[in-house]
Coordinates of C-alpha atoms and ligand atoms in Angstrom, one line a residue:
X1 CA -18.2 25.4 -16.2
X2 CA -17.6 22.9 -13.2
X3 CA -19.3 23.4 -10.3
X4 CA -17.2 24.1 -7.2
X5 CA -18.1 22.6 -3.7
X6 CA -19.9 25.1 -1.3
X7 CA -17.5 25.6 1.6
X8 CA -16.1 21.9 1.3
X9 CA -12.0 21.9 2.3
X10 CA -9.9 19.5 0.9
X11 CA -8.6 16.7 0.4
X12 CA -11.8 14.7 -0.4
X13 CA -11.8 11.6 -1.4
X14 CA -11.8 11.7 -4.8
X15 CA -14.7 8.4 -5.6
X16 CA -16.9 10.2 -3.7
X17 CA -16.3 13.3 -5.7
X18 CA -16.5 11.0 -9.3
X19 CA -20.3 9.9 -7.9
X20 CA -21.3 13.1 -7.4
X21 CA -22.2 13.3 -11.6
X22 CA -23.7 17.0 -10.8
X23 CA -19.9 18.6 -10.3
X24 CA -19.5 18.4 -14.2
X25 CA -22.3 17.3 -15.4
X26 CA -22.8 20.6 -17.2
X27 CA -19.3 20.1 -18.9
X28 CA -19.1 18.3 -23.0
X29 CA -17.5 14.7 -22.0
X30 CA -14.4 14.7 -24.5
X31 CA -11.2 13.2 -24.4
X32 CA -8.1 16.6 -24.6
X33 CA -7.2 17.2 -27.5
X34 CA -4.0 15.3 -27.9
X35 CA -5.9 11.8 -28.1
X36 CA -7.3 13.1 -31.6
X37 CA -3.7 13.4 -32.8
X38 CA -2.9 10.6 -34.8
X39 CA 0.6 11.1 -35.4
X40 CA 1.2 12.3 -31.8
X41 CA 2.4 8.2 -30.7
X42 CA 3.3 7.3 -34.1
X43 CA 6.1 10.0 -34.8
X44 CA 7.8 9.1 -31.5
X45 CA 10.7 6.3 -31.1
X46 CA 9.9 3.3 -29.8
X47 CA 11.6 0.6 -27.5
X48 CA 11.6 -3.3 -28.6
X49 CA 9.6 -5.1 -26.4
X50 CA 11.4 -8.7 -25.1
X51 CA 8.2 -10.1 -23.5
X52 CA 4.4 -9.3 -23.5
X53 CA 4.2 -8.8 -20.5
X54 CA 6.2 -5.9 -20.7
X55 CA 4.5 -2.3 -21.9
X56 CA 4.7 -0.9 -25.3
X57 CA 6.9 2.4 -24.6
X58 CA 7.5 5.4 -26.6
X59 CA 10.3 8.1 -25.9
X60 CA 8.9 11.2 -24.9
X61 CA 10.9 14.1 -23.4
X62 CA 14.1 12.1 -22.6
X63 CA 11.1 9.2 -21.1
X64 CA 10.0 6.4 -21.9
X65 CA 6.2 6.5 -21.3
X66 CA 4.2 3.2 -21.2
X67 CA 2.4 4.0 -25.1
X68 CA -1.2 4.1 -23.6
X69 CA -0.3 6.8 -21.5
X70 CA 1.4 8.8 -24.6
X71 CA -1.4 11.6 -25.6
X72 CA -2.6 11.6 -21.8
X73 CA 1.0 12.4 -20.2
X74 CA 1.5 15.0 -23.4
X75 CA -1.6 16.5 -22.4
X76 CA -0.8 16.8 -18.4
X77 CA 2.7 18.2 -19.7
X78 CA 1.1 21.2 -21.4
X79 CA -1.8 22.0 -19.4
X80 CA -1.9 21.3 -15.9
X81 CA -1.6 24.3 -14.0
X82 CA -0.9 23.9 -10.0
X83 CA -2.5 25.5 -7.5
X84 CA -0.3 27.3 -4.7
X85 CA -2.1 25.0 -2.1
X86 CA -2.1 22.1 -3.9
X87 CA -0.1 19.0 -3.0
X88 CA 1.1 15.8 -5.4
X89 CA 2.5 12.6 -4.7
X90 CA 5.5 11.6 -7.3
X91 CA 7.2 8.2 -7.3
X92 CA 8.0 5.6 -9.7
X93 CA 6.0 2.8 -9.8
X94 CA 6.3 0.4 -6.9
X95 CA 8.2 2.4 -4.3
X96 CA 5.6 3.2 -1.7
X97 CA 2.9 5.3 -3.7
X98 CA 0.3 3.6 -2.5
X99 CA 1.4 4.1 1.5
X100 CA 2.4 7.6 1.1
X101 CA -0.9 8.4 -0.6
X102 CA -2.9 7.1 2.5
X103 CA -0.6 8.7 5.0
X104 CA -0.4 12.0 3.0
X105 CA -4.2 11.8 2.7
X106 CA -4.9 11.1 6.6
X107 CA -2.5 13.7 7.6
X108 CA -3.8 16.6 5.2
X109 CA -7.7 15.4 5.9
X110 CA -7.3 14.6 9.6
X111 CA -9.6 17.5 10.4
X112 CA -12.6 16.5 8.6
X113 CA -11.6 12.6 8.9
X114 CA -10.1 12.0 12.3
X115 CA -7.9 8.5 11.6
X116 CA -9.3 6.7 14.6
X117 CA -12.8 7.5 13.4
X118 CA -15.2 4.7 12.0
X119 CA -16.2 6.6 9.2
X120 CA -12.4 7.5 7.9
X121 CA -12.7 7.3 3.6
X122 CA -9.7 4.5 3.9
X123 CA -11.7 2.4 5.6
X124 CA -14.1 2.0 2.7
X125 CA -11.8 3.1 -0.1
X126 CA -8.7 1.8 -1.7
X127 CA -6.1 4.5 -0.9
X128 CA -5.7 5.1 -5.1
X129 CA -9.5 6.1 -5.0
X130 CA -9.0 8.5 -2.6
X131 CA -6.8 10.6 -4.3
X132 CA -6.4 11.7 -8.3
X133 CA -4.5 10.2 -10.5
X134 CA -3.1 12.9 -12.9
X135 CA -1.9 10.7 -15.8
X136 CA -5.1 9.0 -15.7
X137 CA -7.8 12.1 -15.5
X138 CA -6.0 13.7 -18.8
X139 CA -7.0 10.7 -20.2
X140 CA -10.3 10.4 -19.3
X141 CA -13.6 12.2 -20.3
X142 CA -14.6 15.3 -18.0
X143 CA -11.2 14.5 -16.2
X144 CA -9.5 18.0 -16.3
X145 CA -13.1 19.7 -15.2
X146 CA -12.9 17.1 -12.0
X147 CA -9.7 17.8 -11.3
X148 CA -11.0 22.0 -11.6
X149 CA -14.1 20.8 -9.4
X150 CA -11.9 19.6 -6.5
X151 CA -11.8 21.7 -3.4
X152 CA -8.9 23.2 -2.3
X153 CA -6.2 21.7 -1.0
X154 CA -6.1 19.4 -3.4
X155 CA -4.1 16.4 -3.2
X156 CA -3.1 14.6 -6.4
X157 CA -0.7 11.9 -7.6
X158 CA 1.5 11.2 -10.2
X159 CA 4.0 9.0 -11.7
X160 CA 5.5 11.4 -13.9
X161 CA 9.0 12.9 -13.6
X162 CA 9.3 16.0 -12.7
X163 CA 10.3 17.5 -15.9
X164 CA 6.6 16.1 -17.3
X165 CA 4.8 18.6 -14.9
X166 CA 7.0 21.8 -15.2
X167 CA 4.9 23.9 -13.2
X168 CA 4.7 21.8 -9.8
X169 CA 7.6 22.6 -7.6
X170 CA 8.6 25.4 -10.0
X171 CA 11.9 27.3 -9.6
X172 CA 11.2 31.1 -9.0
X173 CA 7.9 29.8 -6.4
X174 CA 4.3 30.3 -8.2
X175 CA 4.0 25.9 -8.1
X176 CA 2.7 24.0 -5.8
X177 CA 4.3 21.4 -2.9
X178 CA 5.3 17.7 -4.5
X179 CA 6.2 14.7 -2.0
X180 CA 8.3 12.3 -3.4
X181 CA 8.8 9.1 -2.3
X182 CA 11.7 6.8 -3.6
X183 CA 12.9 3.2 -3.2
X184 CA 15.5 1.3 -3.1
X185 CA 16.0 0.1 -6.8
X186 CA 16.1 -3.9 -6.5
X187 CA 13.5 -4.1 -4.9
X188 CA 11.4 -1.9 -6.8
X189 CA 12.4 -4.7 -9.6
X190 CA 11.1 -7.4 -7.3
X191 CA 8.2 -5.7 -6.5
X192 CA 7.5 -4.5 -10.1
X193 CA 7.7 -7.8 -11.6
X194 CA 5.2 -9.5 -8.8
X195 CA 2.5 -6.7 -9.9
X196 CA 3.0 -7.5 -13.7
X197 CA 3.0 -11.0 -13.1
X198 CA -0.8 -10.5 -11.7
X199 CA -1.5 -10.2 -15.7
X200 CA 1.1 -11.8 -17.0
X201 CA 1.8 -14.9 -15.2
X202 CA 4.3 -16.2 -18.2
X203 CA 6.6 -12.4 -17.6
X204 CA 10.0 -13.7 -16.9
X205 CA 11.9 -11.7 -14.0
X206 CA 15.1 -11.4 -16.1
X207 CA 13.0 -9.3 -18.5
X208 CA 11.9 -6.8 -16.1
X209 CA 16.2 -6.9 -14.6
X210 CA 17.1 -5.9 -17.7
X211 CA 14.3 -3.6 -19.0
X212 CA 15.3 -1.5 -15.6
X213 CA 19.4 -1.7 -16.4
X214 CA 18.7 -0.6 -19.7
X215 CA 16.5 2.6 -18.7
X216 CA 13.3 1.3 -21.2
X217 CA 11.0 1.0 -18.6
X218 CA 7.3 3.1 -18.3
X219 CA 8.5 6.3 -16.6
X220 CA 11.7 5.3 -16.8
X221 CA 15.0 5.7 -16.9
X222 CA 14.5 4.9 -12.7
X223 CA 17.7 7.2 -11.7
X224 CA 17.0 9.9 -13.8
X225 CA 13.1 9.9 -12.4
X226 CA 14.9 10.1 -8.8
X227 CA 17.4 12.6 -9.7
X228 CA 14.9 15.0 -10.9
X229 CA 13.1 15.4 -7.6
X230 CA 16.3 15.0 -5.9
X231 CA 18.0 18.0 -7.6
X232 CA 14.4 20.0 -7.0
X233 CA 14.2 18.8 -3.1
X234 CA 18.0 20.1 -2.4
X235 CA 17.5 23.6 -4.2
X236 CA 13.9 24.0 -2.6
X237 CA 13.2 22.3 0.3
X238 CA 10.6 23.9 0.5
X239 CA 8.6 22.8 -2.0
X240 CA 9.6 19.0 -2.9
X241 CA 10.0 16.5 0.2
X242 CA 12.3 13.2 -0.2
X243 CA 10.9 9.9 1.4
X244 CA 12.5 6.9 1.3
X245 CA 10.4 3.8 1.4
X246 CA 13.2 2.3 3.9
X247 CA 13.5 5.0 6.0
X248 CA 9.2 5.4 5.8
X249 CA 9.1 1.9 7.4
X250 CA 12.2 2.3 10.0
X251 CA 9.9 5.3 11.8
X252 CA 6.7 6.0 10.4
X253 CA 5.8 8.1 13.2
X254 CA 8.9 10.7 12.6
X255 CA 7.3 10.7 8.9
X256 CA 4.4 11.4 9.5
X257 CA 5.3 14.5 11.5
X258 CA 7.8 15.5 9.0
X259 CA 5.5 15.3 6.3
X260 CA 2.7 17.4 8.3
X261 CA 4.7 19.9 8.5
X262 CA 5.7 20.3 4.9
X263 CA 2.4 20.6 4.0
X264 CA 2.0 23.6 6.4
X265 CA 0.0 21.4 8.8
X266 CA 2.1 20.5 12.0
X267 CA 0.8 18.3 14.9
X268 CA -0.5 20.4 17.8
X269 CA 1.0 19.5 21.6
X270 CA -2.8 18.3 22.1
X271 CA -2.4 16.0 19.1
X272 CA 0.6 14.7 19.8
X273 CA -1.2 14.2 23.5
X274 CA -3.8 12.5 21.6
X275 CA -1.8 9.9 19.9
X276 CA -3.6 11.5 16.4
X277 CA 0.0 10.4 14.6
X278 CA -0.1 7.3 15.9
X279 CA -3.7 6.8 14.7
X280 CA -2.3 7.7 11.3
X281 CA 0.6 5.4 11.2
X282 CA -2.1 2.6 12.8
X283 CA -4.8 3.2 9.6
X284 CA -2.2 3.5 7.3
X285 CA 0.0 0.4 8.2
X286 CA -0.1 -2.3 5.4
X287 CA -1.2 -4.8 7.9
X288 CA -4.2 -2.7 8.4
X289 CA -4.8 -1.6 5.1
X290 CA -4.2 -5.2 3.3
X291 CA -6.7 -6.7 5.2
X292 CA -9.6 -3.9 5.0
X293 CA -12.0 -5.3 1.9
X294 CA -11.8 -2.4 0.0
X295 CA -8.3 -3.2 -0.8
X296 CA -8.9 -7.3 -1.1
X297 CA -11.8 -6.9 -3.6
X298 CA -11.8 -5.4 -6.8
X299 CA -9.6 -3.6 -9.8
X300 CA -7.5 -0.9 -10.1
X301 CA -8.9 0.5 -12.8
X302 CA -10.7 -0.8 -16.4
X303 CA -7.6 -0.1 -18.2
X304 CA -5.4 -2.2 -15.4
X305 CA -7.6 -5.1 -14.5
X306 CA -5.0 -5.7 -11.9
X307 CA -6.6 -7.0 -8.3
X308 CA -6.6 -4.2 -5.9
X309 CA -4.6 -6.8 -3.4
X310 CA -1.7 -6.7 -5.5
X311 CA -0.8 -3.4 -4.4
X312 CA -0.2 -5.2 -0.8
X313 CA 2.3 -8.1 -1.5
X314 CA 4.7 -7.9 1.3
X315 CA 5.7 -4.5 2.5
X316 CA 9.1 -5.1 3.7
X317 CA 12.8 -4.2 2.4
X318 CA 15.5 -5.9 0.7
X319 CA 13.1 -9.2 -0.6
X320 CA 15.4 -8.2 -3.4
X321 CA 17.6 -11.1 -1.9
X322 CA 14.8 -13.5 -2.9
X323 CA 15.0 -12.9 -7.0
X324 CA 18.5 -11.7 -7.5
X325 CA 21.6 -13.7 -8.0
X326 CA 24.4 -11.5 -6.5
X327 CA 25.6 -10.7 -10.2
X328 CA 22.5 -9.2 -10.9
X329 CA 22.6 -7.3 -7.7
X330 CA 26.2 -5.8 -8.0
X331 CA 24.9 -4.8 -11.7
X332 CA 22.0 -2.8 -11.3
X333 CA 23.8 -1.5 -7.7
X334 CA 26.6 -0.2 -10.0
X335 CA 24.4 1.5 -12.9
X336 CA 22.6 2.7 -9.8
X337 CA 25.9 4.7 -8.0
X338 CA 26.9 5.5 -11.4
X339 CA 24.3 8.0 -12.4
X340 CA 23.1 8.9 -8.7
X341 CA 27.3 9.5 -7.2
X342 CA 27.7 13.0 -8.7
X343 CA 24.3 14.0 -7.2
X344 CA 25.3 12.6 -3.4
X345 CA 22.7 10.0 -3.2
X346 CA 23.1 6.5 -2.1
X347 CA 21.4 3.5 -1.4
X348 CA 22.3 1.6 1.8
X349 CA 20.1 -1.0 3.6
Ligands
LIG1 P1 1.9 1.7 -7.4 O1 3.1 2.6 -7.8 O2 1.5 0.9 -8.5 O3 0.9 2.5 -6.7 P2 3.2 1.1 -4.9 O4 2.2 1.3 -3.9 O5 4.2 2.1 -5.1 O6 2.5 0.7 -6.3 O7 4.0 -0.2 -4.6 C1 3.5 -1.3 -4.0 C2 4.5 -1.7 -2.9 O8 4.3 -1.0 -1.8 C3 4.4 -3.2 -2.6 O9 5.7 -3.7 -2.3 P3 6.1 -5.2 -2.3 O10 5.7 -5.7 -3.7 O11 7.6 -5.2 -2.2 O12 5.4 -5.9 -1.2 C4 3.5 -3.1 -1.4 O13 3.5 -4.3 -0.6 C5 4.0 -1.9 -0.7 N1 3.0 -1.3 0.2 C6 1.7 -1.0 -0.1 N2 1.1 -0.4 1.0 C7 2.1 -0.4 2.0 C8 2.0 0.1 3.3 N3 0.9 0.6 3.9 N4 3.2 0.0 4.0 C9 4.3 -0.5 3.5 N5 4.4 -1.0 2.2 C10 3.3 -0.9 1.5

């Protein structure tokens, strides 16, 4: 059995709760079960792969999931159970994760970590250390007993679909809250193909284009990633919220409220009086954040050796301008509306 911190509240930041070996020290390190399956990734279809650069994918409940991920993401899909309290951060890749982790994790921790204070965790930790990645503790040793270890409210993060973690936002209640954020497509392009480039300096930008217009891309296809938590956000408000990236950085402050409140934790008149959101939006900026060492130094993870400062490129909207020829742009804008018009969601900038 995991230990469970003494009268410790969450969120806490989730190194600090890795170096403490005595939380599950008493638990047998394996691996779940599904990464002993051998034919688990082998029986499933696989997409051709234009570029090494790109991932090896393998189609997995109407997704295609980057191959390495395969057992892990089956795994997460069967097992993980939600706490009522608990809170996740979706999104596909490059559409604000790493921001909306920080601010969600400031706003939910702001108690025990005021966000002006000198001690705040995302001052000495990269915003991704701070908070759990699912996909990546089921496939990791001890990882589900951490994930049990972790006080509640815990505060997780996923790049998942929703479909791949049935239980979180669950129709009928009983799941947990989920806070999605979501991007406008090109530039997610732009901004995926600048992070793969930081391993693959040879990836040609037309590969990722077209990996994207054709749906084969890790977590992908993009629109049916966004219409999943857009369908769950409209039919329970309650329990999935909808960012936009662009609207995130028009108003962080209004955000920032909005998203305190979802998770059941609104802004008192003497915080507002405080300036405690503005603190937030100020620790969480990405001129703050990109220039704190903790996010200049260092890896993602072993299995990304990616450099932590590629997470902080540019920060801005519609650098999509930059990379695309207008072709390309009227393409992927008219995949885009295709799939997302019956649902009522549009992209404007
Ligand atoms: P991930 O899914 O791998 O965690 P994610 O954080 O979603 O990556 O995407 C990184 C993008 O968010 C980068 O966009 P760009 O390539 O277009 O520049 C990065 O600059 C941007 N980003 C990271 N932190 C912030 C922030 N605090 N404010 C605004 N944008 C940010």
């Amino acid at each position: 059995m995991a230990k469970t911190p003494g009268a410790l509240l969450g969120p806490v930041p989730f190194a600090d709760v890795e170096a403490d070996s005595g939380l599950v020290s008493s638990v047998p390190e394996h691996l779940p079960e599904e990464h002993a399956d051998a034919d688990l990734v082998s029986a499933l279809p696989s997409a051709p792969r234009p570029n090494k650069g790109l991932l090896n994918l393998r189609f997995y409940e109407g997704i295609w999931l980057p191959e390495y991920f395969v057992p892990a993401a089956v795994a997460l899909h069967r097992r993980f159970e939600p706490r009522r309290d608990d809170v996740i951060v979706a999104s596909f890749p490059k559409c604000g994760t790493t921001w909306v982790n920080a601010l969600t994790f400031a706003t939910m921790a702001r108690h025990a970590y005021p966000a002006a204070g000198a001690g705040h965790p995302l001052l000495r930790l990269n915003p991704h250390q701070c908070i759990p990645f699912l996909e990546g503790l089921f496939r990791s040793p001890r990882g589900e007993a951490k994930l049990e270890a972790l006080p509640s409210p815990r505060l997780m993060n996923t790049h998942m679909p929703l479909a791949m973690v049935p239980r979180a936002a669950a129709p009928g209640g009983g799941g947990c809250k989920v806070v999605y954020v979501c991007r406008e497509p090109k530039d997610m392009v732009v901004s995926r193909w600048h992070f793969h480039r930081r391993l693959h300096p040879e990836l040609a930008f037309a590969d990722v284009f077209e990996s994207v217009c054709s749906g084969t891309v890790g977590y992908g296809p993009v629109w049916d990633h966004i219409l999943g938590y857009w369908s769950a956000s409209t039919a329970r408000p309650d329990s999935v919220l909808f960012l936009r990236y662009e609207e995130l950085l028009r108003d962080p402050a209004e955000h920032v409220r909005k998203l305190a409140r979802f998770v059941g934790l609104p802004f008192s008149g003497i915080e507002e009086d405080s300036g405690v959101v503005h603190d937030i939006v100020k620790l969480c900026s990405f001129g703050h954040l990109k220039n704190l060492e903790a996010n200049k130094t260092g890896h993602l993870n072993p299995a990304l050796p990616i450099p932590r400062d590629a997470l902080f490129r540019k920060g801005v909207a519609g650098d999509w301008v930059n990379h695309m020829t207008p072709d390309m742009a009227r393409r992927l804008d008219e995949i885009v509306a295709d799939k997302l018009h019956a649902a009522g969601l549009t992209f404007h900038e």
